[in-house]
Structure formats: structure tokens, C-alpha cells
Amino acid sequence: MLLVLLLGGCVTAVPVQQANTGVGQMTAQRLSEIAGYELPASTPEALPEVSAVVITEGSRANVRSGPGLDFPIVAKANPGDTFTVVGKSQDGEWWQVCCVNGSDEAQGDTAWLASVVVEIDGDGDAVPVVTPLFDENLEATWRVDWQCGSERCDVKHCTATVHATAGESGNQQWLQVAHEAQWADDCFPPDSWVFQVDRYTGRERSGQFIDNFLYNYWLGMEPGPATNVFTLDDGRKVVVWCSGPHELEIAEGDGWDTVYQGETCHDVRTGTLVSLSYTKRWLFTGEYQGQQYERAYFGDYETLEQYLVDANYSLYYVD
């Protein structure tokens, strides 16, 4: 949510020290150092030696990013090309193979071939099934706490709930995830937006907010290294990657700019946003009462903290 505080002409005689930024108190109380936990050791799964040989006659086979015709073509395979099979779709109609586009197994660039264009060499029944990270019933809920540090604010403090639900998209790859923000006591009007989220990678593809940390709800699987453990309301502990400080600047007009500075934490399994905290400051450039200002800060700011309450899919939980 980008909340715009209307502060036209809102200045005092002299600039003041900048508002504090960084992780908010509520978020800090829920974060623990990763060193205090023993994370499950990741043991590589022993895969059977199975190969997929392209059997198209004369034409090349489409290699896709996922197990379905809705997924984009990422490469072409010639008749006789052989790939190592590392997984299969739930319906058995697609094989996940390694490796494509000249990569090797260390890079792990996997893709998918339809079963009708390949012949399997080995025990295909022993190949593990690859399941989507999210299914069509995806739901997640966040709690929001917002405060205003300006005397001009009609509302000083408000809370909200953000609820995300996936709707029917008719697409094998992309989920249409609708987000609804409802503010307590009608402090602000409801807000809503929709992201398309890849059900296999967990990444959203709106593009519009890719560099906007305020909207980084879905970064995709393994967004970064485990740095902390976040405790949810019900006591479950989620291994997260925390990053920042992030900064975003928006020109508001009439000499005013807003600067957001904050930090985020994301679940290391799915890339789901687990916590967000920021301070938003108003800076003024221009002339006021005969005095010239350059990006002056006069003490007007907002703070927001948001954290995950629940999700109906598997996060990286730890005891």
C-alpha cells in the first residue's frame, strides 16, 4: 500500500533531524538470530539414472519452462538429443530434464519436455513427481500497523489486514492472486490489487513493482540466504532472508518528494513476504516565506509495519 499523506504547505521554520529508519519495534521483537537454530540438513535426493531421448522426426521439439502448453518455450531440441530426467509432472505427461541452453548440472537449468516427443531410457516410475509451489487455493494474510508522525494528520494510527487469495486463472503456470487491504474502523478506503504469480517458481510478474520493495510480496523460491527466524502469532517459526535498508523515492509535486526507507524479510522456501517495515519522510525543495530549501525535512513522517499472520501452504518452518 502506498499511502499518500496530503501535506501541501506543511512546513515549520527550520528543518529537523531525520526520522529513524530500519526494522520497527514490532518486527524486531519477532526476529531471532539464525545461529540459535539448527536447520534441517539438506540431503540431495538420489535420482535414478533415467534419460529422455527426443524422437521427433524431422522437426525439433519444444522445451518449455513448465509442464504444460501454457508455459513459454525456452529452447528447441533436435531429434536424438538426450537429456537427464530429474522429475515428472503429476499427470505423467511431462518430464523435467537437465540441462538446457548449454548449461551443466552444476547450474541446474531444468526445463520440461512432453512425453509424446521423447522416449524414456530407464525406470521412469522411479522418477520423483514435481509438485507446484502454490496451488489454485493459495491464501495468505498479513497484519498492518500504520502511524503518522505529523500534526496535520487527521488519522494518527490505524491497523489493517491484507488478505491474498488465488482465483481461477485457467492457466497452468500463472495464478491470479488478488490482494485486499481492509482498514480497521474505516480509517482509509479499502485497497486492492492483483499479481500474477508463477505457481512453480513463486515469482510474480507484474513488472510494475519489480523495483518497489513495498510490493515485493512474491520473490520466488530461495530468494536469498537464511539470515533470521521470524515468529508468527501462533508461535510457528519461519526461516527468513532479511534484506535492506531499501530506499524508494517518489516525486509528489509542488516541490515535495517522499522517501521510503525500510527492510523486508521473506520466507526462504517460497519467497513469500513475511515482514515489511518502513519510515516514509517528506522532503521539500523550493522557496517558502522567502527562504530557499533543498530537500529539507520538517518532521512529517509515517511508519508502517506489516507481518505475515498465516498461509495455507508450506513455508520453511523450524522448531
PDB file of N, CA, C and O in Angstrom, residues 254-313:
ATOM      1  N   ASP A 254       4.765  19.970  -6.496  1.00  0.00           N
ATOM      2  CA  ASP A 254       4.813  21.190  -5.695  1.00  0.00           C
ATOM      3  C   ASP A 254       6.047  21.247  -4.798  1.00  0.00           C
ATOM      4  O   ASP A 254       5.998  21.796  -3.690  1.00  0.00           O
ATOM      5  N   GLY A 255       7.134  20.643  -5.277  1.00  0.00           N
ATOM      6  CA  GLY A 255       8.385  20.689  -4.524  1.00  0.00           C
ATOM      7  C   GLY A 255       8.562  19.588  -3.508  1.00  0.00           C
ATOM      8  O   GLY A 255       9.622  19.492  -2.871  1.00  0.00           O
ATOM      9  N   TRP A 256       7.566  18.734  -3.353  1.00  0.00           N
ATOM     10  CA  TRP A 256       7.626  17.677  -2.336  1.00  0.00           C
ATOM     11  C   TRP A 256       8.041  16.339  -2.950  1.00  0.00           C
ATOM     12  O   TRP A 256       7.585  15.968  -4.015  1.00  0.00           O
ATOM     13  N   ASP A 257       8.913  15.637  -2.247  1.00  0.00           N
ATOM     14  CA  ASP A 257       9.274  14.256  -2.553  1.00  0.00           C
ATOM     15  C   ASP A 257       9.060  13.426  -1.299  1.00  0.00           C
ATOM     16  O   ASP A 257       9.260  13.909  -0.172  1.00  0.00           O
ATOM     17  N   THR A 258       8.650  12.187  -1.482  1.00  0.00           N
ATOM     18  CA  THR A 258       8.575  11.266  -0.350  1.00  0.00           C
ATOM     19  C   THR A 258       9.655  10.203  -0.506  1.00  0.00           C
ATOM     20  O   THR A 258       9.906   9.706  -1.600  1.00  0.00           O
ATOM     21  N   VAL A 259      10.295   9.890   0.598  1.00  0.00           N
ATOM     22  CA  VAL A 259      11.360   8.891   0.609  1.00  0.00           C
ATOM     23  C   VAL A 259      10.977   7.793   1.587  1.00  0.00           C
ATOM     24  O   VAL A 259      10.732   8.054   2.771  1.00  0.00           O
ATOM     25  N   TYR A 260      10.898   6.574   1.067  1.00  0.00           N
ATOM     26  CA  TYR A 260      10.623   5.394   1.889  1.00  0.00           C
ATOM     27  C   TYR A 260      11.936   4.678   2.160  1.00  0.00           C
ATOM     28  O   TYR A 260      12.688   4.374   1.235  1.00  0.00           O
ATOM     29  N   GLN A 261      12.210   4.384   3.421  1.00  0.00           N
ATOM     30  CA  GLN A 261      13.379   3.598   3.802  1.00  0.00           C
ATOM     31  C   GLN A 261      12.908   2.475   4.721  1.00  0.00           C
ATOM     32  O   GLN A 261      12.183   2.730   5.687  1.00  0.00           O
ATOM     33  N   GLY A 262      13.303   1.246   4.402  1.00  0.00           N
ATOM     34  CA  GLY A 262      12.824   0.142   5.219  1.00  0.00           C
ATOM     35  C   GLY A 262      13.549  -1.154   4.957  1.00  0.00           C
ATOM     36  O   GLY A 262      14.529  -1.206   4.212  1.00  0.00           O
ATOM     37  N   GLU A 263      13.030  -2.189   5.580  1.00  0.00           N
ATOM     38  CA  GLU A 263      13.613  -3.521   5.475  1.00  0.00           C
ATOM     39  C   GLU A 263      12.513  -4.547   5.266  1.00  0.00           C
ATOM     40  O   GLU A 263      11.361  -4.332   5.657  1.00  0.00           O
ATOM     41  N   THR A 264      12.888  -5.654   4.625  1.00  0.00           N
ATOM     42  CA  THR A 264      11.932  -6.730   4.360  1.00  0.00           C
ATOM     43  C   THR A 264      12.530  -8.069   4.759  1.00  0.00           C
ATOM     44  O   THR A 264      13.759  -8.240   4.786  1.00  0.00           O
ATOM     45  N   CYS A 265      11.659  -9.017   5.069  1.00  0.00           N
ATOM     46  CA  CYS A 265      12.065 -10.410   5.311  1.00  0.00           C
ATOM     47  C   CYS A 265      11.140 -11.313   4.507  1.00  0.00           C
ATOM     48  O   CYS A 265       9.918 -11.090   4.493  1.00  0.00           O
ATOM     49  N   HIS A 266      11.714 -12.316   3.843  1.00  0.00           N
ATOM     50  CA  HIS A 266      10.944 -13.247   3.021  1.00  0.00           C
ATOM     51  C   HIS A 266      11.263 -14.686   3.417  1.00  0.00           C
ATOM     52  O   HIS A 266      12.407 -15.017   3.735  1.00  0.00           O
ATOM     53  N   ASP A 267      10.244 -15.514   3.378  1.00  0.00           N
ATOM     54  CA  ASP A 267      10.406 -16.955   3.615  1.00  0.00           C
ATOM     55  C   ASP A 267      11.395 -17.523   2.607  1.00  0.00           C
ATOM     56  O   ASP A 267      11.273 -17.285   1.399  1.00  0.00           O
ATOM     57  N   VAL A 268      12.378 -18.298   3.088  1.00  0.00           N
ATOM     58  CA  VAL A 268      13.421 -18.766   2.181  1.00  0.00           C
ATOM     59  C   VAL A 268      12.967 -19.931   1.307  1.00  0.00           C
ATOM     60  O   VAL A 268      13.634 -20.264   0.329  1.00  0.00           O
ATOM     61  N   ARG A 269      11.834 -20.552   1.603  1.00  0.00           N
ATOM     62  CA  ARG A 269      11.346 -21.634   0.740  1.00  0.00           C
ATOM     63  C   ARG A 269      10.560 -21.097  -0.447  1.00  0.00           C
ATOM     64  O   ARG A 269      10.791 -21.503  -1.584  1.00  0.00           O
ATOM     65  N   THR A 270       9.628 -20.199  -0.184  1.00  0.00           N
ATOM     66  CA  THR A 270       8.722 -19.740  -1.237  1.00  0.00           C
ATOM     67  C   THR A 270       8.966 -18.309  -1.692  1.00  0.00           C
ATOM     68  O   THR A 270       8.465 -17.907  -2.732  1.00  0.00           O
ATOM     69  N   GLY A 271       9.690 -17.520  -0.903  1.00  0.00           N
ATOM     70  CA  GLY A 271       9.873 -16.111  -1.223  1.00  0.00           C
ATOM     71  C   GLY A 271       8.703 -15.240  -0.826  1.00  0.00           C
ATOM     72  O   GLY A 271       8.640 -14.067  -1.187  1.00  0.00           O
ATOM     73  N   THR A 272       7.753 -15.781  -0.049  1.00  0.00           N
ATOM     74  CA  THR A 272       6.613 -15.001   0.426  1.00  0.00           C
ATOM     75  C   THR A 272       7.072 -13.906   1.387  1.00  0.00           C
ATOM     76  O   THR A 272       7.920 -14.146   2.247  1.00  0.00           O
ATOM     77  N   LEU A 273       6.499 -12.706   1.260  1.00  0.00           N
ATOM     78  CA  LEU A 273       6.781 -11.636   2.207  1.00  0.00           C
ATOM     79  C   LEU A 273       6.347 -12.055   3.608  1.00  0.00           C
ATOM     80  O   LEU A 273       5.193 -12.426   3.821  1.00  0.00           O
ATOM     81  N   VAL A 274       7.266 -11.988   4.562  1.00  0.00           N
ATOM     82  CA  VAL A 274       6.957 -12.313   5.954  1.00  0.00           C
ATOM     83  C   VAL A 274       6.873 -11.042   6.795  1.00  0.00           C
ATOM     84  O   VAL A 274       6.031 -10.931   7.675  1.00  0.00           O
ATOM     85  N   SER A 275       7.731 -10.066   6.522  1.00  0.00           N
ATOM     86  CA  SER A 275       7.637  -8.809   7.255  1.00  0.00           C
ATOM     87  C   SER A 275       8.151  -7.656   6.403  1.00  0.00           C
ATOM     88  O   SER A 275       9.020  -7.834   5.548  1.00  0.00           O
ATOM     89  N   LEU A 276       7.568  -6.496   6.649  1.00  0.00           N
ATOM     90  CA  LEU A 276       7.953  -5.259   5.983  1.00  0.00           C
ATOM     91  C   LEU A 276       7.839  -4.142   7.004  1.00  0.00           C
ATOM     92  O   LEU A 276       6.845  -4.043   7.728  1.00  0.00           O
ATOM     93  N   SER A 277       8.874  -3.309   7.106  1.00  0.00           N
ATOM     94  CA  SER A 277       8.808  -2.126   7.960  1.00  0.00           C
ATOM     95  C   SER A 277       9.479  -0.979   7.234  1.00  0.00           C
ATOM     96  O   SER A 277      10.502  -1.159   6.571  1.00  0.00           O
ATOM     97  N   TYR A 278       8.861   0.204   7.329  1.00  0.00           N
ATOM     98  CA  TYR A 278       9.485   1.362   6.678  1.00  0.00           C
ATOM     99  C   TYR A 278       9.103   2.647   7.398  1.00  0.00           C
ATOM    100  O   TYR A 278       8.131   2.712   8.144  1.00  0.00           O
ATOM    101  N   THR A 279       9.920   3.657   7.159  1.00  0.00           N
ATOM    102  CA  THR A 279       9.616   5.028   7.529  1.00  0.00           C
ATOM    103  C   THR A 279       9.524   5.842   6.256  1.00  0.00           C
ATOM    104  O   THR A 279      10.392   5.748   5.385  1.00  0.00           O
ATOM    105  N   LYS A 280       8.470   6.637   6.139  1.00  0.00           N
ATOM    106  CA  LYS A 280       8.261   7.489   4.971  1.00  0.00           C
ATOM    107  C   LYS A 280       8.430   8.943   5.417  1.00  0.00           C
ATOM    108  O   LYS A 280       7.755   9.418   6.338  1.00  0.00           O
ATOM    109  N   ARG A 281       9.360   9.665   4.783  1.00  0.00           N
ATOM    110  CA  ARG A 281       9.619  11.062   5.122  1.00  0.00           C
ATOM    111  C   ARG A 281       9.264  11.962   3.945  1.00  0.00           C
ATOM    112  O   ARG A 281       9.374  11.560   2.796  1.00  0.00           O
ATOM    113  N   TRP A 282       8.854  13.187   4.266  1.00  0.00           N
ATOM    114  CA  TRP A 282       8.531  14.193   3.258  1.00  0.00           C
ATOM    115  C   TRP A 282       9.662  15.206   3.179  1.00  0.00           C
ATOM    116  O   TRP A 282      10.067  15.783   4.199  1.00  0.00           O
ATOM    117  N   LEU A 283      10.190  15.423   1.973  1.00  0.00           N
ATOM    118  CA  LEU A 283      11.285  16.366   1.755  1.00  0.00           C
ATOM    119  C   LEU A 283      10.800  17.481   0.837  1.00  0.00           C
ATOM    120  O   LEU A 283      10.089  17.234  -0.144  1.00  0.00           O
ATOM    121  N   PHE A 284      11.237  18.704   1.130  1.00  0.00           N
ATOM    122  CA  PHE A 284      10.787  19.872   0.367  1.00  0.00           C
ATOM    123  C   PHE A 284      11.953  20.583  -0.309  1.00  0.00           C
ATOM    124  O   PHE A 284      12.976  20.862   0.333  1.00  0.00           O
ATOM    125  N   THR A 285      11.788  20.874  -1.605  1.00  0.00           N
ATOM    126  CA  THR A 285      12.749  21.675  -2.354  1.00  0.00           C
ATOM    127  C   THR A 285      11.999  22.855  -2.966  1.00  0.00           C
ATOM    128  O   THR A 285      11.008  22.668  -3.673  1.00  0.00           O
ATOM    129  N   GLY A 286      12.486  24.060  -2.666  1.00  0.00           N
ATOM    130  CA  GLY A 286      11.824  25.248  -3.199  1.00  0.00           C
ATOM    131  C   GLY A 286      11.887  26.395  -2.225  1.00  0.00           C
ATOM    132  O   GLY A 286      12.602  26.355  -1.213  1.00  0.00           O
ATOM    133  N   GLU A 287      11.112  27.416  -2.514  1.00  0.00           N
ATOM    134  CA  GLU A 287      11.108  28.619  -1.680  1.00  0.00           C
ATOM    135  C   GLU A 287       9.855  28.657  -0.828  1.00  0.00           C
ATOM    136  O   GLU A 287       8.746  28.366  -1.285  1.00  0.00           O
ATOM    137  N   TYR A 288      10.049  29.031   0.434  1.00  0.00           N
ATOM    138  CA  TYR A 288       8.922  29.173   1.352  1.00  0.00           C
ATOM    139  C   TYR A 288       9.209  30.337   2.287  1.00  0.00           C
ATOM    140  O   TYR A 288      10.239  30.380   2.958  1.00  0.00           O
ATOM    141  N   GLN A 289       8.297  31.309   2.296  1.00  0.00           N
ATOM    142  CA  GLN A 289       8.412  32.501   3.136  1.00  0.00           C
ATOM    143  C   GLN A 289       9.780  33.170   2.971  1.00  0.00           C
ATOM    144  O   GLN A 289      10.444  33.544   3.937  1.00  0.00           O
ATOM    145  N   GLY A 290      10.192  33.281   1.689  1.00  0.00           N
ATOM    146  CA  GLY A 290      11.420  33.986   1.379  1.00  0.00           C
ATOM    147  C   GLY A 290      12.694  33.202   1.600  1.00  0.00           C
ATOM    148  O   GLY A 290      13.802  33.707   1.357  1.00  0.00           O
ATOM    149  N   GLN A 291      12.579  31.940   2.025  1.00  0.00           N
ATOM    150  CA  GLN A 291      13.771  31.128   2.263  1.00  0.00           C
ATOM    151  C   GLN A 291      13.803  29.962   1.286  1.00  0.00           C
ATOM    152  O   GLN A 291      12.777  29.338   1.022  1.00  0.00           O
ATOM    153  N   GLN A 292      14.994  29.665   0.756  1.00  0.00           N
ATOM    154  CA  GLN A 292      15.159  28.584  -0.200  1.00  0.00           C
ATOM    155  C   GLN A 292      15.545  27.294   0.518  1.00  0.00           C
ATOM    156  O   GLN A 292      16.438  27.291   1.373  1.00  0.00           O
ATOM    157  N   TYR A 293      14.879  26.212   0.151  1.00  0.00           N
ATOM    158  CA  TYR A 293      15.157  24.916   0.771  1.00  0.00           C
ATOM    159  C   TYR A 293      15.558  23.906  -0.298  1.00  0.00           C
ATOM    160  O   TYR A 293      15.086  23.964  -1.437  1.00  0.00           O
ATOM    161  N   GLU A 294      16.420  22.958   0.086  1.00  0.00           N
ATOM    162  CA  GLU A 294      16.859  21.883  -0.793  1.00  0.00           C
ATOM    163  C   GLU A 294      16.683  20.556  -0.062  1.00  0.00           C
ATOM    164  O   GLU A 294      17.429  20.245   0.866  1.00  0.00           O
ATOM    165  N   ARG A 295      15.650  19.828  -0.445  1.00  0.00           N
ATOM    166  CA  ARG A 295      15.363  18.522   0.157  1.00  0.00           C
ATOM    167  C   ARG A 295      15.344  18.621   1.688  1.00  0.00           C
ATOM    168  O   ARG A 295      15.967  17.848   2.397  1.00  0.00           O
ATOM    169  N   ALA A 296      14.624  19.609   2.165  1.00  0.00           N
ATOM    170  CA  ALA A 296      14.549  19.837   3.604  1.00  0.00           C
ATOM    171  C   ALA A 296      13.494  18.931   4.232  1.00  0.00           C
ATOM    172  O   ALA A 296      12.413  18.723   3.670  1.00  0.00           O
ATOM    173  N   TYR A 297      13.803  18.428   5.401  1.00  0.00           N
ATOM    174  CA  TYR A 297      12.881  17.571   6.149  1.00  0.00           C
ATOM    175  C   TYR A 297      12.361  18.353   7.348  1.00  0.00           C
ATOM    176  O   TYR A 297      13.134  18.860   8.150  1.00  0.00           O
ATOM    177  N   PHE A 298      11.032  18.451   7.478  1.00  0.00           N
ATOM    178  CA  PHE A 298      10.429  19.279   8.508  1.00  0.00           C
ATOM    179  C   PHE A 298       9.729  18.472   9.599  1.00  0.00           C
ATOM    180  O   PHE A 298       8.938  19.024  10.353  1.00  0.00           O
ATOM    181  N   GLY A 299       9.984  17.193   9.647  1.00  0.00           N
ATOM    182  CA  GLY A 299       9.451  16.391  10.744  1.00  0.00           C
ATOM    183  C   GLY A 299       8.185  15.626  10.454  1.00  0.00           C
ATOM    184  O   GLY A 299       7.641  14.971  11.347  1.00  0.00           O
ATOM    185  N   ASP A 300       7.692  15.679   9.218  1.00  0.00           N
ATOM    186  CA  ASP A 300       6.470  14.945   8.871  1.00  0.00           C
ATOM    187  C   ASP A 300       6.833  13.564   8.324  1.00  0.00           C
ATOM    188  O   ASP A 300       7.571  13.457   7.346  1.00  0.00           O
ATOM    189  N   TYR A 301       6.306  12.535   8.940  1.00  0.00           N
ATOM    190  CA  TYR A 301       6.662  11.182   8.525  1.00  0.00           C
ATOM    191  C   TYR A 301       5.535  10.203   8.840  1.00  0.00           C
ATOM    192  O   TYR A 301       4.620  10.492   9.612  1.00  0.00           O
ATOM    193  N   GLU A 302       5.621   9.038   8.218  1.00  0.00           N
ATOM    194  CA  GLU A 302       4.746   7.906   8.515  1.00  0.00           C
ATOM    195  C   GLU A 302       5.627   6.694   8.795  1.00  0.00           C
ATOM    196  O   GLU A 302       6.740   6.594   8.283  1.00  0.00           O
ATOM    197  N   THR A 303       5.108   5.758   9.563  1.00  0.00           N
ATOM    198  CA  THR A 303       5.762   4.459   9.725  1.00  0.00           C
ATOM    199  C   THR A 303       4.746   3.365   9.448  1.00  0.00           C
ATOM    200  O   THR A 303       3.541   3.541   9.694  1.00  0.00           O
ATOM    201  N   LEU A 304       5.205   2.264   8.928  1.00  0.00           N
ATOM    202  CA  LEU A 304       4.337   1.114   8.675  1.00  0.00           C
ATOM    203  C   LEU A 304       5.097  -0.157   8.995  1.00  0.00           C
ATOM    204  O   LEU A 304       6.284  -0.282   8.661  1.00  0.00           O
ATOM    205  N   GLU A 305       4.411  -1.059   9.673  1.00  0.00           N
ATOM    206  CA  GLU A 305       4.935  -2.406   9.901  1.00  0.00           C
ATOM    207  C   GLU A 305       3.877  -3.406   9.451  1.00  0.00           C
ATOM    208  O   GLU A 305       2.691  -3.237   9.711  1.00  0.00           O
ATOM    209  N   GLN A 306       4.333  -4.425   8.763  1.00  0.00           N
ATOM    210  CA  GLN A 306       3.433  -5.448   8.239  1.00  0.00           C
ATOM    211  C   GLN A 306       4.093  -6.811   8.422  1.00  0.00           C
ATOM    212  O   GLN A 306       5.291  -6.956   8.173  1.00  0.00           O
ATOM    213  N   TYR A 307       3.316  -7.777   8.864  1.00  0.00           N
ATOM    214  CA  TYR A 307       3.898  -9.112   9.015  1.00  0.00           C
ATOM    215  C   TYR A 307       2.865 -10.190   8.699  1.00  0.00           C
ATOM    216  O   TYR A 307       1.654  -9.983   8.825  1.00  0.00           O
ATOM    217  N   LEU A 308       3.378 -11.327   8.271  1.00  0.00           N
ATOM    218  CA  LEU A 308       2.538 -12.458   7.886  1.00  0.00           C
ATOM    219  C   LEU A 308       1.869 -13.072   9.107  1.00  0.00           C
ATOM    220  O   LEU A 308       2.515 -13.303  10.135  1.00  0.00           O
ATOM    221  N   VAL A 309       0.573 -13.338   8.983  1.00  0.00           N
ATOM    222  CA  VAL A 309      -0.188 -13.989  10.045  1.00  0.00           C
ATOM    223  C   VAL A 309      -0.353 -15.472   9.757  1.00  0.00           C
ATOM    224  O   VAL A 309      -0.160 -16.326  10.628  1.00  0.00           O
ATOM    225  N   ASP A 310      -0.696 -15.798   8.502  1.00  0.00           N
ATOM    226  CA  ASP A 310      -0.929 -17.207   8.172  1.00  0.00           C
ATOM    227  C   ASP A 310      -0.858 -17.390   6.664  1.00  0.00           C
ATOM    228  O   ASP A 310      -1.052 -16.435   5.894  1.00  0.00           O
ATOM    229  N   ALA A 311      -0.561 -18.614   6.246  1.00  0.00           N
ATOM    230  CA  ALA A 311      -0.574 -19.003   4.840  1.00  0.00           C
ATOM    231  C   ALA A 311      -0.969 -20.469   4.776  1.00  0.00           C
ATOM    232  O   ALA A 311      -0.603 -21.258   5.653  1.00  0.00           O
ATOM    233  N   ASN A 312      -1.729 -20.858   3.753  1.00  0.00           N
ATOM    234  CA  ASN A 312      -2.222 -22.234   3.672  1.00  0.00           C
ATOM    235  C   ASN A 312      -1.321 -23.129   2.829  1.00  0.00           C
ATOM    236  O   ASN A 312      -1.771 -24.130   2.275  1.00  0.00           O
ATOM    237  N   TYR A 313      -0.052 -22.766   2.721  1.00  0.00           N
ATOM    238  CA  TYR A 313       0.931 -23.585   2.010  1.00  0.00           C
ATOM    239  C   TYR A 313       2.186 -23.673   2.872  1.00  0.00           C
ATOM    240  O   TYR A 313       2.310 -22.969   3.888  1.00  0.00           O
TER     241      TYR A 313
END
